[in-house]
Coordinates of C-alpha atoms and ligand atoms in Angstrom, one line a residue:
X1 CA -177.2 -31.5 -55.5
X2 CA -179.5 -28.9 -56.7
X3 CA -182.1 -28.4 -53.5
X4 CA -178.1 -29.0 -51.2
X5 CA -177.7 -25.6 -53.1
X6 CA -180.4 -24.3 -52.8
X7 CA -180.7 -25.0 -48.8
X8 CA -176.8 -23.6 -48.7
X9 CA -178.6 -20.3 -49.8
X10 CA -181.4 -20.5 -47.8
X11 CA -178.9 -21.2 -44.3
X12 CA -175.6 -20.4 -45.2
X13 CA -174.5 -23.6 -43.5
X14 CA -171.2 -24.8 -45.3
X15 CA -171.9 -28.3 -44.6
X16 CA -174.8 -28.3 -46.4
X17 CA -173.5 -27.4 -49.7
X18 CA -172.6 -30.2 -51.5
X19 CA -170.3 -28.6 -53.9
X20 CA -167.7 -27.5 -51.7
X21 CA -167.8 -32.0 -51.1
X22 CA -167.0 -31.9 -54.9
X23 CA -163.5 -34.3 -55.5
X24 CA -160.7 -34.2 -57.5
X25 CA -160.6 -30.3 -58.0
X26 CA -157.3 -31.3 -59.9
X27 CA -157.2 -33.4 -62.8
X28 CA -154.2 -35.5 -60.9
X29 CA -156.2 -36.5 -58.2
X30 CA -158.8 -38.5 -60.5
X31 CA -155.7 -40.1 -61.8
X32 CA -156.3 -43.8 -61.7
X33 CA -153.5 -46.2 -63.3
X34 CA -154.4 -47.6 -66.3
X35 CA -157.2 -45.3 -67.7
X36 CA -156.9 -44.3 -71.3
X37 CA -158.8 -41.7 -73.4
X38 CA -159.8 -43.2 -76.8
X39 CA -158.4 -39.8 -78.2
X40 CA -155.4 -38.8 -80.6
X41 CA -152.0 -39.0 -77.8
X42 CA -149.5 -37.0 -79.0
X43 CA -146.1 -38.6 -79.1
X44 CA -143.2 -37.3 -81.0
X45 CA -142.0 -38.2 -83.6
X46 CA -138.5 -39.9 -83.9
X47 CA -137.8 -36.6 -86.3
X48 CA -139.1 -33.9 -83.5
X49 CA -136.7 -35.8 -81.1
X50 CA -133.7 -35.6 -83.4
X51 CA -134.2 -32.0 -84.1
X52 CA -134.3 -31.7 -80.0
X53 CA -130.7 -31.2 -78.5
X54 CA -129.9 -33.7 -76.0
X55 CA -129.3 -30.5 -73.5
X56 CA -132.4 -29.7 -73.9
X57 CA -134.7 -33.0 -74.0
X58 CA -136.4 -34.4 -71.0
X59 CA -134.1 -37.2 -68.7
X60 CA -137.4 -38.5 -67.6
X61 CA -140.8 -39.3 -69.5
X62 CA -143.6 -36.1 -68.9
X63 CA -145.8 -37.6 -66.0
X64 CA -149.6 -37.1 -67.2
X65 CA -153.0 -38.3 -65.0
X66 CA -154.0 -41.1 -66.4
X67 CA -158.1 -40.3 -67.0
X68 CA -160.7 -41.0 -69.4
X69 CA -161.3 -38.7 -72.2
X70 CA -164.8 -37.9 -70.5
X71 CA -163.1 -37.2 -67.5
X72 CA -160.6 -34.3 -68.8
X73 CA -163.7 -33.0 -70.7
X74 CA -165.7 -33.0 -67.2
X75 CA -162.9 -31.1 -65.8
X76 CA -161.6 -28.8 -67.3
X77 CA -165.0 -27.3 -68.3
X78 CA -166.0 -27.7 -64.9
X79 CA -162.9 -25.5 -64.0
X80 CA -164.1 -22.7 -66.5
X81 CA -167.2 -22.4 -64.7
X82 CA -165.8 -21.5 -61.5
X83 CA -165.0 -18.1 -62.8
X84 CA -167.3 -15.1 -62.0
X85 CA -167.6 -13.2 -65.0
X86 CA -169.8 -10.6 -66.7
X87 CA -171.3 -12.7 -69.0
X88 CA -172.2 -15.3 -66.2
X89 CA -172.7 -13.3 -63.2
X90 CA -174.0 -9.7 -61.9
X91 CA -170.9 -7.5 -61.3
X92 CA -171.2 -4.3 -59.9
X93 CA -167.7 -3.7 -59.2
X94 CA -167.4 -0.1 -58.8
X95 CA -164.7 2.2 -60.3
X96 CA -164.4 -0.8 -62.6
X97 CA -167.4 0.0 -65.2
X98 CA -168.4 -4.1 -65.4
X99 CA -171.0 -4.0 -68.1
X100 CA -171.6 -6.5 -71.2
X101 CA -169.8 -6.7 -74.0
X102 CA -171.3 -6.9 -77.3
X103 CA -170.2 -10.1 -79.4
X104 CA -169.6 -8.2 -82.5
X105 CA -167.1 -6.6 -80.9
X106 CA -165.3 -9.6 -80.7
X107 CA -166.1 -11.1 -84.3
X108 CA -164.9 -7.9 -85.8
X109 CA -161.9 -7.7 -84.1
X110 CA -160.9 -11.2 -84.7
X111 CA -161.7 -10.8 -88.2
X112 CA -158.4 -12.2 -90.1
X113 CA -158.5 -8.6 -92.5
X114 CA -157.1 -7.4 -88.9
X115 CA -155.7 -10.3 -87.1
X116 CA -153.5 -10.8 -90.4
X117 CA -152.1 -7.1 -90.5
X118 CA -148.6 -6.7 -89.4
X119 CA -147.4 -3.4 -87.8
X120 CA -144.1 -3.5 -90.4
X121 CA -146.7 -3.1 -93.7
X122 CA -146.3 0.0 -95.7
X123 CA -148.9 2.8 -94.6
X124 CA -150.4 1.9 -98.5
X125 CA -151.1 -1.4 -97.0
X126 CA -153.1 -0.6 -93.7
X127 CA -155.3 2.4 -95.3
X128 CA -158.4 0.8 -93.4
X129 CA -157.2 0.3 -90.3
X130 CA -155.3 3.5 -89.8
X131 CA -158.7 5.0 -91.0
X132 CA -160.7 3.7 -88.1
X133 CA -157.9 4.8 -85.7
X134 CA -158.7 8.1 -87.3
X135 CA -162.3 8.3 -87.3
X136 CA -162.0 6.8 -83.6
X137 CA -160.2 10.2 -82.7
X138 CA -162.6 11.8 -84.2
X139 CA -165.5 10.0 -81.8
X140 CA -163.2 10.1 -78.8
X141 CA -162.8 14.2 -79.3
X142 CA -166.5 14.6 -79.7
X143 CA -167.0 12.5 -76.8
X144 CA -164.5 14.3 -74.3
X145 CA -164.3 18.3 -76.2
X146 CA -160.6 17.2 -76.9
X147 CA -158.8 18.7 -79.8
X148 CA -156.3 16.2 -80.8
X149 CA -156.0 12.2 -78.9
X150 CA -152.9 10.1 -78.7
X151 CA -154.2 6.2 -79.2
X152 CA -150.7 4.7 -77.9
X153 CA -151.6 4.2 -74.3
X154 CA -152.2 1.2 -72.8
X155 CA -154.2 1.5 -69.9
X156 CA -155.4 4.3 -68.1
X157 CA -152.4 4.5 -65.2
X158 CA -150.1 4.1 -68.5
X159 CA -152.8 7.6 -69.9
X160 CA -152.3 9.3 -66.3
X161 CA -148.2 8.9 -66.7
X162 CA -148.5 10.0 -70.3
X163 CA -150.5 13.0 -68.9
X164 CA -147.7 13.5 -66.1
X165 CA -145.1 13.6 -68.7
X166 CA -147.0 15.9 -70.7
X167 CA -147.5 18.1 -67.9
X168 CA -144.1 18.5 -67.7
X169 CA -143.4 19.0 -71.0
X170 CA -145.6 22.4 -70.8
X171 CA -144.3 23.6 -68.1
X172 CA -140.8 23.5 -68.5
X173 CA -141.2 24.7 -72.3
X174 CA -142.3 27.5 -70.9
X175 CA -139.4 27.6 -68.4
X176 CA -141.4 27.3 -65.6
X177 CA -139.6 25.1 -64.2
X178 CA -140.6 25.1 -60.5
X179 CA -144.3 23.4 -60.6
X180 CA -143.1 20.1 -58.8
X181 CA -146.6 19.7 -57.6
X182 CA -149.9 17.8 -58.5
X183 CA -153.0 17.8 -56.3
X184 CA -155.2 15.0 -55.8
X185 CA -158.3 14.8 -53.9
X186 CA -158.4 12.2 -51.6
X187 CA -161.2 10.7 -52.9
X188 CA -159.3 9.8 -56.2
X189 CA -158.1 6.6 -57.0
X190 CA -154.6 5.2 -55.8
X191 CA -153.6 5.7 -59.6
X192 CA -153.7 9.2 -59.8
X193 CA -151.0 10.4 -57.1
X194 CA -149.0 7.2 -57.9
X195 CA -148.9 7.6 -61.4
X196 CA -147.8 11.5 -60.5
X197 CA -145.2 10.5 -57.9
X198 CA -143.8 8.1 -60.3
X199 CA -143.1 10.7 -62.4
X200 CA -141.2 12.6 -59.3
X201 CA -144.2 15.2 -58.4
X202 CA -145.2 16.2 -55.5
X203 CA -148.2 14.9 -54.2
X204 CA -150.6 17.3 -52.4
X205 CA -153.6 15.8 -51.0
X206 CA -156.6 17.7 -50.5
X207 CA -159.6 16.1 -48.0
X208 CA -163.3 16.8 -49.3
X209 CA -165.7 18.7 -47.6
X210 CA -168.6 17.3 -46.1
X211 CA -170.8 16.8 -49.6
X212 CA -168.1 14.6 -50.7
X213 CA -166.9 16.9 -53.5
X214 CA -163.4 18.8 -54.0
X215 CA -162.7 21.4 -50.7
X216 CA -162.7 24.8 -52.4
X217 CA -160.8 26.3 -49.4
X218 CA -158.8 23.2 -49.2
X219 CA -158.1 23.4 -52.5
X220 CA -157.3 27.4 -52.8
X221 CA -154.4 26.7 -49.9
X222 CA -152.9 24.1 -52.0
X223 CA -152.5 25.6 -55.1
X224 CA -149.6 27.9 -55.9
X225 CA -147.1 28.9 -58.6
X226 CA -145.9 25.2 -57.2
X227 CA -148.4 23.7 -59.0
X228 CA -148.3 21.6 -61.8
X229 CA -151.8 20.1 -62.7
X230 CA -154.6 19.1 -60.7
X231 CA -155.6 15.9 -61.0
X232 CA -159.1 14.9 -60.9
X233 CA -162.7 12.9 -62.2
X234 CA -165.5 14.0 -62.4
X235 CA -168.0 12.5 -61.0
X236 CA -165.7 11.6 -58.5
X237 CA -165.3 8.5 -57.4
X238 CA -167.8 8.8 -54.6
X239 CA -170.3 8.6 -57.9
X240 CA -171.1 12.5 -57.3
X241 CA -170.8 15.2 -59.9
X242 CA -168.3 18.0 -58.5
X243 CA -170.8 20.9 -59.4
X244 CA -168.1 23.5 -58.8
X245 CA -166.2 22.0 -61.7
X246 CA -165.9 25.8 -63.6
X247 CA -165.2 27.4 -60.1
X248 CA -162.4 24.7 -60.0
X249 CA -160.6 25.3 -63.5
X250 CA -160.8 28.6 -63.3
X251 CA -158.7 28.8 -60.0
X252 CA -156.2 26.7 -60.8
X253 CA -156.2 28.0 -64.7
X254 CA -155.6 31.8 -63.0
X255 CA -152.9 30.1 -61.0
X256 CA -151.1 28.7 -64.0
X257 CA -152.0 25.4 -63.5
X258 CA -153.5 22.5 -65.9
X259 CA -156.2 20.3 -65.2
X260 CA -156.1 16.5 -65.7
X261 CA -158.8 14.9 -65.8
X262 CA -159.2 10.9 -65.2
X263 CA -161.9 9.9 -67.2
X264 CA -161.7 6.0 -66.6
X265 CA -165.2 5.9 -65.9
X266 CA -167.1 8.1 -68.3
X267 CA -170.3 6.0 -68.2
X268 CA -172.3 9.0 -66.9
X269 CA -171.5 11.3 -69.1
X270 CA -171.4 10.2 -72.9
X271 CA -173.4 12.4 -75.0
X272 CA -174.6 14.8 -72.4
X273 CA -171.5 16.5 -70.3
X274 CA -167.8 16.9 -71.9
X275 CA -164.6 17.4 -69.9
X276 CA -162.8 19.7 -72.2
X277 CA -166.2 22.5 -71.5
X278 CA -165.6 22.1 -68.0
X279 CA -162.2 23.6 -68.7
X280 CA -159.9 20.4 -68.3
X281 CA -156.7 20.5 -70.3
X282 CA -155.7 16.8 -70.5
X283 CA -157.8 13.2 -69.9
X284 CA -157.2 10.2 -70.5
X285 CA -160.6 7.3 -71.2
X286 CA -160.2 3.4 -70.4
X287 CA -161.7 2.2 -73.8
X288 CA -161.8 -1.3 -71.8
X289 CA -164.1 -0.1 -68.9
X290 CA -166.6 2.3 -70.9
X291 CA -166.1 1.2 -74.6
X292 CA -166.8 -2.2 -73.8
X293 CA -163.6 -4.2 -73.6
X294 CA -163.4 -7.3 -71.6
X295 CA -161.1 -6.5 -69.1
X296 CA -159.7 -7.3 -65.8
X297 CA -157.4 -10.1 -65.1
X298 CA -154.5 -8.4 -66.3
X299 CA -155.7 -8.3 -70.2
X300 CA -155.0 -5.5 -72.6
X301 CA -156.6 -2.8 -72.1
X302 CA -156.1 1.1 -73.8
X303 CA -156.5 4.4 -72.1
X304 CA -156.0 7.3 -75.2
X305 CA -154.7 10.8 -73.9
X306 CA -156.5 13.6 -75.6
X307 CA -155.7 17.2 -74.7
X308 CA -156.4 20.6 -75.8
X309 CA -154.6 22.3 -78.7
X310 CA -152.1 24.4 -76.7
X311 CA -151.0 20.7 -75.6
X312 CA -151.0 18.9 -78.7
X313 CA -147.5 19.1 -79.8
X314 CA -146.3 17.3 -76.7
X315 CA -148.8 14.5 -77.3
X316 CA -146.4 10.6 -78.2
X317 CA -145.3 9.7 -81.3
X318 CA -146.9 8.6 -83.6
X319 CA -149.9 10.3 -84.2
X320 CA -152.5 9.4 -87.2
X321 CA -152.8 12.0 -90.1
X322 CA -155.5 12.3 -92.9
X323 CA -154.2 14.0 -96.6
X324 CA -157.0 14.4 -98.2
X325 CA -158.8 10.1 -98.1
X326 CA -155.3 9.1 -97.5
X327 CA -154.3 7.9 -94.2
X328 CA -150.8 8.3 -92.6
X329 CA -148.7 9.0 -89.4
X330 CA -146.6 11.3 -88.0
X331 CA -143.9 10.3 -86.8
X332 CA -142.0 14.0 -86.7
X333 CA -143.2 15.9 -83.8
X334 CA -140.1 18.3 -82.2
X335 CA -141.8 18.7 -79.1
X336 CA -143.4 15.3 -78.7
X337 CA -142.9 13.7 -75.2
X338 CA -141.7 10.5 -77.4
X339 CA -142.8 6.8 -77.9
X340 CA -144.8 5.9 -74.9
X341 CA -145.6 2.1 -76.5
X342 CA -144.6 -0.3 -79.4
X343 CA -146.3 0.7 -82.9
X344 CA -149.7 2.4 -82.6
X345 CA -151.3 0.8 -78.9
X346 CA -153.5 -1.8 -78.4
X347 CA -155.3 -1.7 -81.8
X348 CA -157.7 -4.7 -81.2
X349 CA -158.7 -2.7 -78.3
X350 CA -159.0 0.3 -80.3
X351 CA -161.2 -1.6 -82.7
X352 CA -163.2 -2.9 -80.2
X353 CA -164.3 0.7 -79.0
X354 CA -165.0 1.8 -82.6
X355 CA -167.2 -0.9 -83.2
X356 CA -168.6 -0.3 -80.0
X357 CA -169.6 3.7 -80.6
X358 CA -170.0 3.0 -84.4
X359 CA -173.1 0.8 -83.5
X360 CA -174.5 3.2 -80.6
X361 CA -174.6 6.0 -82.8
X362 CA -174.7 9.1 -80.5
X363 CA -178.0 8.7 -79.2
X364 CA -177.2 5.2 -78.5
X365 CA -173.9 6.4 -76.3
X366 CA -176.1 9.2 -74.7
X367 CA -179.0 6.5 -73.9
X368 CA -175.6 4.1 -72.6
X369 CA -175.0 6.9 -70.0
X370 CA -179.0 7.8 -69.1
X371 CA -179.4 4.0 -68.2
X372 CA -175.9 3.7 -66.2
X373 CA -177.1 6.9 -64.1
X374 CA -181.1 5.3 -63.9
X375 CA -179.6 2.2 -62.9
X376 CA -177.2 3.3 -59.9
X377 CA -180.2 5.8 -58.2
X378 CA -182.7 2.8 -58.4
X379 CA -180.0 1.1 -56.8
X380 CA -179.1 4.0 -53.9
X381 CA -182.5 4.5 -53.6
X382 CA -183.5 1.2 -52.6
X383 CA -180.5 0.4 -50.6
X384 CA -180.9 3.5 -48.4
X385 CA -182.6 0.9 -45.9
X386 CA -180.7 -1.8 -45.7
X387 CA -177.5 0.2 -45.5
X388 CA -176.0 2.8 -45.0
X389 CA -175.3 5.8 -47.3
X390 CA -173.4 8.7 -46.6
X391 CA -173.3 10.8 -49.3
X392 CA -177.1 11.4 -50.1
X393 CA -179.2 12.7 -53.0
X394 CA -178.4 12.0 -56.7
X395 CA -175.6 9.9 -57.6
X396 CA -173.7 9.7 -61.1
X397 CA -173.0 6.1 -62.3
X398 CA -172.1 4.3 -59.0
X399 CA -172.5 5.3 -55.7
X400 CA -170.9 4.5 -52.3
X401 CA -172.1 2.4 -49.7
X402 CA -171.2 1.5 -45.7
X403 CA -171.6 -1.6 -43.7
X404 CA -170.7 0.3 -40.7
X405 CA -173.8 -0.2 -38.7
X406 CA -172.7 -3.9 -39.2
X407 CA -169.4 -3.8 -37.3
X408 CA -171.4 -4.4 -34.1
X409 CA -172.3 -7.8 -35.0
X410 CA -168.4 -8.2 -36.2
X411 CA -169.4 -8.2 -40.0
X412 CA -167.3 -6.2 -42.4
X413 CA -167.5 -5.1 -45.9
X414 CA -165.0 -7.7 -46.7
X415 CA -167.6 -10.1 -45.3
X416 CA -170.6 -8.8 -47.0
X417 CA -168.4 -9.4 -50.2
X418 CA -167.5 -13.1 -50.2
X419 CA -171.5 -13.6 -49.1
X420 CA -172.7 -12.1 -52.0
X421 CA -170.5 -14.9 -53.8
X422 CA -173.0 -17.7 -52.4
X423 CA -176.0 -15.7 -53.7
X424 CA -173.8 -15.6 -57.6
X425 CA -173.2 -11.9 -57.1
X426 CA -169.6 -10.6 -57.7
X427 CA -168.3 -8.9 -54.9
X428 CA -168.7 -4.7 -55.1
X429 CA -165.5 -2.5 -54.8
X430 CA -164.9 -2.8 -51.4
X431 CA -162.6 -0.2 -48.5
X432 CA -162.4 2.4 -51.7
X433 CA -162.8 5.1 -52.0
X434 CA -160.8 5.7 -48.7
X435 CA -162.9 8.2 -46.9
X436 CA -165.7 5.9 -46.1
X437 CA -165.6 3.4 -43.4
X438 CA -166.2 -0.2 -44.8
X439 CA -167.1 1.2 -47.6
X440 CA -169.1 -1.0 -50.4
X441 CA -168.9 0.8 -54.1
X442 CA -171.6 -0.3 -56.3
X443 CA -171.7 0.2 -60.3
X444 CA -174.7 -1.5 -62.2
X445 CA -173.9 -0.2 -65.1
X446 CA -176.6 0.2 -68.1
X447 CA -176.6 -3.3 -69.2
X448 CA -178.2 -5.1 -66.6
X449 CA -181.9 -6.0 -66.2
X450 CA -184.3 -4.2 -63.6
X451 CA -185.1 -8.1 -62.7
X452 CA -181.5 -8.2 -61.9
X453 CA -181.0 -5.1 -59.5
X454 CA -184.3 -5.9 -57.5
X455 CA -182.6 -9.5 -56.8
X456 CA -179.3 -8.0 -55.7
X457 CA -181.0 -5.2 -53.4
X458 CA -183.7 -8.6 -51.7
X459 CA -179.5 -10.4 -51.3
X460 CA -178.4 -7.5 -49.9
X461 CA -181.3 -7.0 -47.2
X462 CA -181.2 -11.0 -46.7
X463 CA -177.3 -10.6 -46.0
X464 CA -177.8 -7.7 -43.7
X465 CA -180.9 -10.0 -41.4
X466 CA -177.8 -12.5 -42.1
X467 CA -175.3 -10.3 -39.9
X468 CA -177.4 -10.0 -37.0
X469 CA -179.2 -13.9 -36.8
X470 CA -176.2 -15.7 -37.8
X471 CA -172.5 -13.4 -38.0
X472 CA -170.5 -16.5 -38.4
X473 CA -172.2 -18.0 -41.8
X474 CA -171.1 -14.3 -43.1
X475 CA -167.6 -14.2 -41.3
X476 CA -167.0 -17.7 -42.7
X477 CA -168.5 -17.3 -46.5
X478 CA -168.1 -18.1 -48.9
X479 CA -169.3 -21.1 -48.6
X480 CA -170.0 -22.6 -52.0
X481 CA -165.9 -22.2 -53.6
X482 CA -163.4 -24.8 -53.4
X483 CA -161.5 -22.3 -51.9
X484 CA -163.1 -19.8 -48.9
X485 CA -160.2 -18.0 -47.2
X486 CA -157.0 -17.6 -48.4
X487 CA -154.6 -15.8 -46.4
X488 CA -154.8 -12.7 -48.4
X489 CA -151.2 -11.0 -47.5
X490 CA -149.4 -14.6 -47.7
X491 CA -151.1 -15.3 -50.8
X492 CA -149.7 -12.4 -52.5
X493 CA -146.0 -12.8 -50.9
X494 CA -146.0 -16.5 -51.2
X495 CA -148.4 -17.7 -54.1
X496 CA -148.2 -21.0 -54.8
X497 CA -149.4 -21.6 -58.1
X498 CA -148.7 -25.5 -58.1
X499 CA -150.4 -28.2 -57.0
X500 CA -148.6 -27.9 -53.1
X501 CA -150.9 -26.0 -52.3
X502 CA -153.6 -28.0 -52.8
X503 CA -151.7 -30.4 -50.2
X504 CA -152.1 -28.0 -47.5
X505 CA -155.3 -28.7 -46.9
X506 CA -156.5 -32.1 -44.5
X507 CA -158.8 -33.1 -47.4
X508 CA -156.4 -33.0 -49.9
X509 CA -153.6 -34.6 -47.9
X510 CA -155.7 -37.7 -47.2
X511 CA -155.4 -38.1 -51.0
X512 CA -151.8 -37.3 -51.7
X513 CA -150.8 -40.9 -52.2
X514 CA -152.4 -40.8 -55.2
X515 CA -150.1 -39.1 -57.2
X516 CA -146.9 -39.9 -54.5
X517 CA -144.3 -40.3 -57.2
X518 CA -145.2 -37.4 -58.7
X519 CA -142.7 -34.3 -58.4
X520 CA -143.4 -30.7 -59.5
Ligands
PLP1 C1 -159.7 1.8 -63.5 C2 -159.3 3.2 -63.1 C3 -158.0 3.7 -63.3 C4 -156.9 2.8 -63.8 O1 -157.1 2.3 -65.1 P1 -156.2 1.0 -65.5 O2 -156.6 0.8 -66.9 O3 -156.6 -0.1 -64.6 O4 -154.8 1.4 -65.4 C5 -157.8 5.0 -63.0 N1 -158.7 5.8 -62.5 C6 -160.0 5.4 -62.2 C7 -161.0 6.3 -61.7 C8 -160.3 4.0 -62.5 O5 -161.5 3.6 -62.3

């Protein structure tokens, strides 16, 4: 099985990897009748079923597979391993901040002296905890050059409509009620002018100029006494610092404008550069992309909204207080745009990121962002001949790349992708940021070994000699998954989450009689 594997890699023939062969990918297909596990079967008790309302209970038995106890062990560990992960798997997913989490992270926060705490205890009770959301402010604001942060948020689309809201707010307490618009670059992510057209703004797109940065002329025809806030990130999400940052605030600050500023992805900048000196008003940080949260998959995450004093008042409720060593909050703010989430936001989250900037120290975060930056130029750098790259010269955390060149053997980004899947490589951000063709957005991140980049920039030139000798092993990868190609659009309209669609498939259909009988 090993060297089948290893020759799949070698040839990217499908038929030569003997784990896509692999049966009974569902635990009722190695269903044979009369197997038993050894183990402890529930059954219930004649006291649960009394208790059950006849309305309620089952008309029929539950139909398990009847398998060995070695057999549901086998599988269902099997199963976990089919995941990419960070812990398992390089995962330079860009925009997306992919690096390891630290264990103790995890220990802390699922220490029972927080698990156990109850949002309903007396503020007497919860001293500690509200403490660390305290001194977390305190990091986040010396992180960012914020004056006050709101914790509640849950993510960082949830920060960006808090920041919308807030916007607002400002505006029409000053009665200035006409700025209906916010400007996005079109190189910012599909968050930004959602988030603001979900809060009814007008979206005014600006196109970059040729270095990939913000349009100053572009951007001086936009703005107006229209104007609500400019929304932006810096470095952008081309992975370039927009150097005319202070030209930037101070045109749209002269106009009467504010400046948000997504800061999803600070990885670059911890400890070295702060977005409230480069004169932004508002921001909002993903604690779960740069603080070291496991995220993705639709998990919690938390996205805290700090802002400069002028905006503080507007911030949610409630907002942590300190009398003297006694820790509060404050739930009795006039001007507050109001609860934005249940009781304080995501605290294990929260935790999580204290923990994380608690053990760094400063010089630790500073080194964090030194490393992410070191690690995505080795990576440009050494990529500049395999692919293409159109924004040159020094990048920021990630960078963007293009598979263009490759469209003339018929290989796309989307194809480079699922190959890199074979080689146990997730996948980069791929067709964002918008503005570059088949574009391929790569984030190392700090945490991952020079050993580790050098084998994904060798994958990367094998996969581009792989697009001219033999297109179709890359059109048809992945090659190595149970599952290769779903229809992507049907999959999302239609998704079958059962075991149907398992039947689908001619391999699987040959095998159906095994659990015929069986409905779902
Ligand atoms: C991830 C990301 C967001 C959205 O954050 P969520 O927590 O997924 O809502 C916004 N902007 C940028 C630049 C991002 O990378």
């Amino acid at each position: 099985m090993m060297e089948d594997k290893a020759a799949v890699r070698k040839e990217g023939k499908r038929e030569w990897c003997g784990m896509t062969d692999e049966p009974n990918i569902l635990i009722f297909e190695k269903n044979r009748s009369g197997k038993r596990t050894t183990g402890y079967v529930p059954s219930p008790s004649s006291e649960a079923k009394r208790l059950i309302p006849d309305s309620l209970a089952r008309k029929k038995d539950a139909i398990f597979p009847e398998v060995s106890e070695r057999e549901i062990v086998q599988h269902f560990l099997r199963l976990s391993q089919k995941n990419f992960s960070v812990d398992t798997h390089f995962y330079p997913l860009g925009s997306c901040t992919m690096k390891y989490n630290p264990k103790i992270n995890e220990e802390i926060a699922n220490h029972p002296s927080f698990t156990g705490l109850h949002p309903y205890q007396p503020e007497e009770s919860v001293q500690g905890i509200l403490r660390i959301f305290w001194e977390l402010e305190e990091w986040l604001k010396g992180v960012t050059g914020m004056d006050r942060f709101s914790l509640q948020p849950a993510a960082g689309a949830h920060g960006e409509l808090v920041g919308m809201m807030i916007a607002r707010a400002y505006h029409d307490s000053r009665r200035d009620f006409a700025r209906r618009q916010v400007i996005v670059p079109d190189s910012s992510h599909g968050t930004n002018p959602a988030s603001a057209a979900f809060y009814g703004f007008e979206v005014i797109t600006i196109p970059s100029d040729p270095r990939g940065r913000v349009n100053l002329a572009e951007l001086a025809k936009a703005v107006s006494e229209k104007t609500a806030c400019l929304m932006m990130t810096n470095p952008n999400t081309l992975g370039l610092f927009e150097d005319d940052i202070l030209k930037i605030q101070k045109m749209m600050h002269e106009k009467g404008a504010l400046l948000y500023y997504d800061g999803a992805n600070m990885n670059a900048l911890l400890g070295i550069a702060r977005p409230g000196d480069m004169g932004f008003d508002m921001i909002h940080l993903n604690l779960h992309k740069t603080f070291s949260t496991p995220h993705g998959g639709g998990g919690p995450g938390a996205g805290p909204v700090g802002v400069k004093k002028a905006l503080e008042k507007f911030l949610p409720v409630p907002l942590v207080t300190r009398k003297g060593d006694r820790y509060g909050l404050d739930d009795d703010l006039p001007d507050s745009i109001g609860r934005v989430k249940a009781f304080y936001g995501n605290a294990g989250i929260l935790l999580r990121a204290y923990v994380y900037m608690r053990r760094l120290g400063k010089e630790g975060l500073e080194q964090v962002s030194r490393d992410a930056v070191l690690s995505a130029n080795y990576l440009k750098k050494n990529l500049q001949s395999a692919l293409e790259i159109p924004h040159g010269g020094f990048c920021m955390h990630e960078f963007v790349a293009s598979s263009e060149p490759l469209k003339r053997f018929g290989v796309t980004a989307g194809n480079i992708g699922k190959r890199l899947l074979d080689y146990g490589i997730h996948a980069p951000t791929v067709y964002f940021p918008l503005i570059v063709k088949e574009a391929l957005m790569v984030e190392p991140t700090e945490t991952e070994s020079k050993e580790t980049l050098d084998r994904f920039c060798e994958v990367i030139r094998k996969i581009v000699r792989e697009s001219e000798a033999d297109p179709e092993c890359l059109k048809n990868a992945p090659h190595c998954f149970p599952v290769s190609h779903p229809d992507e659009v049907k999959a999302a309209r239609e998704p079958l989450l059962t075991y149907r669609a398992f039947l689908g498939r001619q391999d699987r259909r040959d095998r159906s009689d095994l659990v015929s009988g069986i409905s779902f």
